[in-house]
Amino acid sequence: MRLRVLPPTLREKRRYIFFKVIAEAPVEYSDLEAAVWNTMLDFLGEYGVSKTSVWLMKERWDIKEQTCIIKCNHLSVPAVIASLGLITRLGDTRVAIKILKVSGTIRGCTGR
């Protein structure tokens, strides 16, 4: 018995948010990941985070440029952007997060 594939009309529409971390010192991915999850849980709660289908894409973290991509569904883009804007510290380092682009594809975000 084969599993049925969900038709495209019923699939969740994804959006990719390309952002840059502006900090006093270089930031590690693990610190960023912890801060994103903790801030989103505080701001949206567990139920709200589950509705966003958010996923921080580790393979898209660029340590030199301090940029990353976060994936979510199309309805929750404003909530995710608001959550990212609430991040002010990573450990002892003060940071700001700048949203560079929101796109429906990874290629559209990075231009590569």
PDB file of C-alpha atoms in Angstrom:
ATOM      1  CA  MET A   1       0.000   0.000   0.000  1.00  0.00           C
ATOM      2  CA  ARG A   2       1.453   3.368  -1.045  1.00  0.00           C
ATOM      3  CA  LEU A   3       0.939   6.566   0.868  1.00  0.00           C
ATOM      4  CA  ARG A   4      -0.925   9.270  -0.970  1.00  0.00           C
ATOM      5  CA  VAL A   5       0.880  12.490  -1.721  1.00  0.00           C
ATOM      6  CA  LEU A   6      -0.863  15.657  -0.614  1.00  0.00           C
ATOM      7  CA  PRO A   7      -1.923  17.685  -3.673  1.00  0.00           C
ATOM      8  CA  PRO A   8      -0.290  21.115  -4.092  1.00  0.00           C
ATOM      9  CA  THR A   9      -3.546  22.940  -3.397  1.00  0.00           C
ATOM     10  CA  LEU A  10      -3.681  21.459   0.108  1.00  0.00           C
ATOM     11  CA  ARG A  11      -0.007  21.931   0.991  1.00  0.00           C
ATOM     12  CA  GLU A  12       1.142  24.700   3.256  1.00  0.00           C
ATOM     13  CA  LYS A  13       2.632  27.655   1.377  1.00  0.00           C
ATOM     14  CA  ARG A  14       6.171  28.412   2.539  1.00  0.00           C
ATOM     15  CA  ARG A  15       7.997  31.708   2.880  1.00  0.00           C
ATOM     16  CA  TYR A  16      11.694  32.230   3.460  1.00  0.00           C
ATOM     17  CA  ILE A  17      12.890  35.219   5.498  1.00  0.00           C
ATOM     18  CA  PHE A  18      16.464  36.260   4.757  1.00  0.00           C
ATOM     19  CA  PHE A  19      17.965  38.277   7.623  1.00  0.00           C
ATOM     20  CA  LYS A  20      21.264  39.694   8.813  1.00  0.00           C
ATOM     21  CA  VAL A  21      22.504  39.789  12.401  1.00  0.00           C
ATOM     22  CA  ILE A  22      24.170  43.105  13.229  1.00  0.00           C
ATOM     23  CA  ALA A  23      26.289  42.641  16.345  1.00  0.00           C
ATOM     24  CA  GLU A  24      29.248  44.090  18.219  1.00  0.00           C
ATOM     25  CA  ALA A  25      31.100  40.749  17.901  1.00  0.00           C
ATOM     26  CA  PRO A  26      30.627  37.714  15.604  1.00  0.00           C
ATOM     27  CA  VAL A  27      27.686  35.530  16.594  1.00  0.00           C
ATOM     28  CA  GLU A  28      27.654  31.728  16.727  1.00  0.00           C
ATOM     29  CA  TYR A  29      24.777  29.792  15.169  1.00  0.00           C
ATOM     30  CA  SER A  30      23.931  27.983  18.408  1.00  0.00           C
ATOM     31  CA  ASP A  31      23.440  31.301  20.244  1.00  0.00           C
ATOM     32  CA  LEU A  32      21.243  32.617  17.442  1.00  0.00           C
ATOM     33  CA  GLU A  33      19.139  29.464  17.357  1.00  0.00           C
ATOM     34  CA  ALA A  34      18.551  29.510  21.114  1.00  0.00           C
ATOM     35  CA  ALA A  35      17.621  33.190  21.045  1.00  0.00           C
ATOM     36  CA  VAL A  36      15.176  32.766  18.158  1.00  0.00           C
ATOM     37  CA  TRP A  37      13.369  29.840  19.766  1.00  0.00           C
ATOM     38  CA  ASN A  38      13.250  31.423  23.253  1.00  0.00           C
ATOM     39  CA  THR A  39      11.994  34.755  21.945  1.00  0.00           C
ATOM     40  CA  MET A  40       9.346  33.145  19.774  1.00  0.00           C
ATOM     41  CA  LEU A  41       8.142  30.957  22.640  1.00  0.00           C
ATOM     42  CA  ASP A  42       7.925  33.988  24.941  1.00  0.00           C
ATOM     43  CA  PHE A  43       6.164  36.153  22.344  1.00  0.00           C
ATOM     44  CA  LEU A  44       3.837  33.666  20.627  1.00  0.00           C
ATOM     45  CA  GLY A  45       3.621  30.793  23.103  1.00  0.00           C
ATOM     46  CA  GLU A  46       3.880  27.106  22.236  1.00  0.00           C
ATOM     47  CA  TYR A  47       0.620  27.032  20.318  1.00  0.00           C
ATOM     48  CA  GLY A  48       1.534  30.131  18.314  1.00  0.00           C
ATOM     49  CA  VAL A  49       4.979  28.773  17.402  1.00  0.00           C
ATOM     50  CA  SER A  50       3.431  25.495  16.281  1.00  0.00           C
ATOM     51  CA  LYS A  51       1.043  27.402  13.968  1.00  0.00           C
ATOM     52  CA  THR A  52       3.951  29.266  12.311  1.00  0.00           C
ATOM     53  CA  SER A  53       5.756  26.080  11.151  1.00  0.00           C
ATOM     54  CA  VAL A  54       9.002  27.963  11.714  1.00  0.00           C
ATOM     55  CA  TRP A  55      12.374  26.371  10.951  1.00  0.00           C
ATOM     56  CA  LEU A  56      15.805  28.001  11.183  1.00  0.00           C
ATOM     57  CA  MET A  57      17.905  26.682   8.297  1.00  0.00           C
ATOM     58  CA  LYS A  58      21.352  25.816   9.673  1.00  0.00           C
ATOM     59  CA  GLU A  59      22.857  25.066   6.260  1.00  0.00           C
ATOM     60  CA  ARG A  60      22.031  28.653   5.178  1.00  0.00           C
ATOM     61  CA  TRP A  61      23.928  30.277   8.089  1.00  0.00           C
ATOM     62  CA  ASP A  62      26.814  32.362   6.704  1.00  0.00           C
ATOM     63  CA  ILE A  63      29.279  33.060   9.517  1.00  0.00           C
ATOM     64  CA  LYS A  64      31.228  35.684   7.523  1.00  0.00           C
ATOM     65  CA  GLU A  65      28.220  37.732   6.453  1.00  0.00           C
ATOM     66  CA  GLN A  66      26.212  36.868   9.601  1.00  0.00           C
ATOM     67  CA  THR A  67      23.143  36.078   7.482  1.00  0.00           C
ATOM     68  CA  CYS A  68      20.634  33.263   7.728  1.00  0.00           C
ATOM     69  CA  ILE A  69      17.285  32.092   6.367  1.00  0.00           C
ATOM     70  CA  ILE A  70      14.278  31.147   8.442  1.00  0.00           C
ATOM     71  CA  LYS A  71      11.384  29.180   6.908  1.00  0.00           C
ATOM     72  CA  CYS A  72       7.741  29.601   7.939  1.00  0.00           C
ATOM     73  CA  ASN A  73       4.264  29.422   6.418  1.00  0.00           C
ATOM     74  CA  HIS A  74       2.861  32.349   4.447  1.00  0.00           C
ATOM     75  CA  LEU A  75       0.287  33.360   7.044  1.00  0.00           C
ATOM     76  CA  SER A  76       2.797  33.760   9.878  1.00  0.00           C
ATOM     77  CA  VAL A  77       5.412  36.004   8.222  1.00  0.00           C
ATOM     78  CA  PRO A  78       4.434  39.140  10.237  1.00  0.00           C
ATOM     79  CA  ALA A  79       4.536  37.221  13.545  1.00  0.00           C
ATOM     80  CA  VAL A  80       7.974  35.747  12.780  1.00  0.00           C
ATOM     81  CA  ILE A  81       9.361  39.154  11.722  1.00  0.00           C
ATOM     82  CA  ALA A  82       7.993  40.704  14.927  1.00  0.00           C
ATOM     83  CA  SER A  83       9.602  37.934  16.982  1.00  0.00           C
ATOM     84  CA  LEU A  84      12.970  38.468  15.284  1.00  0.00           C
ATOM     85  CA  GLY A  85      12.708  42.184  16.024  1.00  0.00           C
ATOM     86  CA  LEU A  86      12.427  41.444  19.746  1.00  0.00           C
ATOM     87  CA  ILE A  87      15.881  39.843  19.900  1.00  0.00           C
ATOM     88  CA  THR A  88      18.269  42.379  21.445  1.00  0.00           C
ATOM     89  CA  ARG A  89      20.942  40.227  23.098  1.00  0.00           C
ATOM     90  CA  LEU A  90      22.782  37.022  22.318  1.00  0.00           C
ATOM     91  CA  GLY A  91      24.606  36.169  25.514  1.00  0.00           C
ATOM     92  CA  ASP A  92      26.517  39.323  26.470  1.00  0.00           C
ATOM     93  CA  THR A  93      26.519  40.726  22.927  1.00  0.00           C
ATOM     94  CA  ARG A  94      24.005  43.368  21.872  1.00  0.00           C
ATOM     95  CA  VAL A  95      22.437  42.583  18.498  1.00  0.00           C
ATOM     96  CA  ALA A  96      19.890  43.842  16.002  1.00  0.00           C
ATOM     97  CA  ILE A  97      18.284  41.781  13.277  1.00  0.00           C
ATOM     98  CA  LYS A  98      17.681  43.334   9.884  1.00  0.00           C
ATOM     99  CA  ILE A  99      15.236  41.671   7.487  1.00  0.00           C
ATOM    100  CA  LEU A 100      16.777  41.713   4.023  1.00  0.00           C
ATOM    101  CA  LYS A 101      14.125  39.911   1.994  1.00  0.00           C
ATOM    102  CA  VAL A 102      11.046  37.695   2.163  1.00  0.00           C
ATOM    103  CA  SER A 103      10.516  35.273  -0.706  1.00  0.00           C
ATOM    104  CA  GLY A 104       8.662  32.137  -1.723  1.00  0.00           C
ATOM    105  CA  THR A 105      11.893  30.382  -2.737  1.00  0.00           C
ATOM    106  CA  ILE A 106      15.356  30.085  -1.231  1.00  0.00           C
ATOM    107  CA  ARG A 107      16.885  31.140  -4.531  1.00  0.00           C
ATOM    108  CA  GLY A 108      14.768  34.298  -4.535  1.00  0.00           C
ATOM    109  CA  CYS A 109      16.115  35.219  -1.096  1.00  0.00           C
ATOM    110  CA  THR A 110      19.798  34.761  -1.714  1.00  0.00           C
ATOM    111  CA  GLY A 111      20.025  35.466  -5.427  1.00  0.00           C
ATOM    112  CA  ARG A 112      22.339  32.476  -5.869  1.00  0.00           C
TER     113      ARG A 112
END
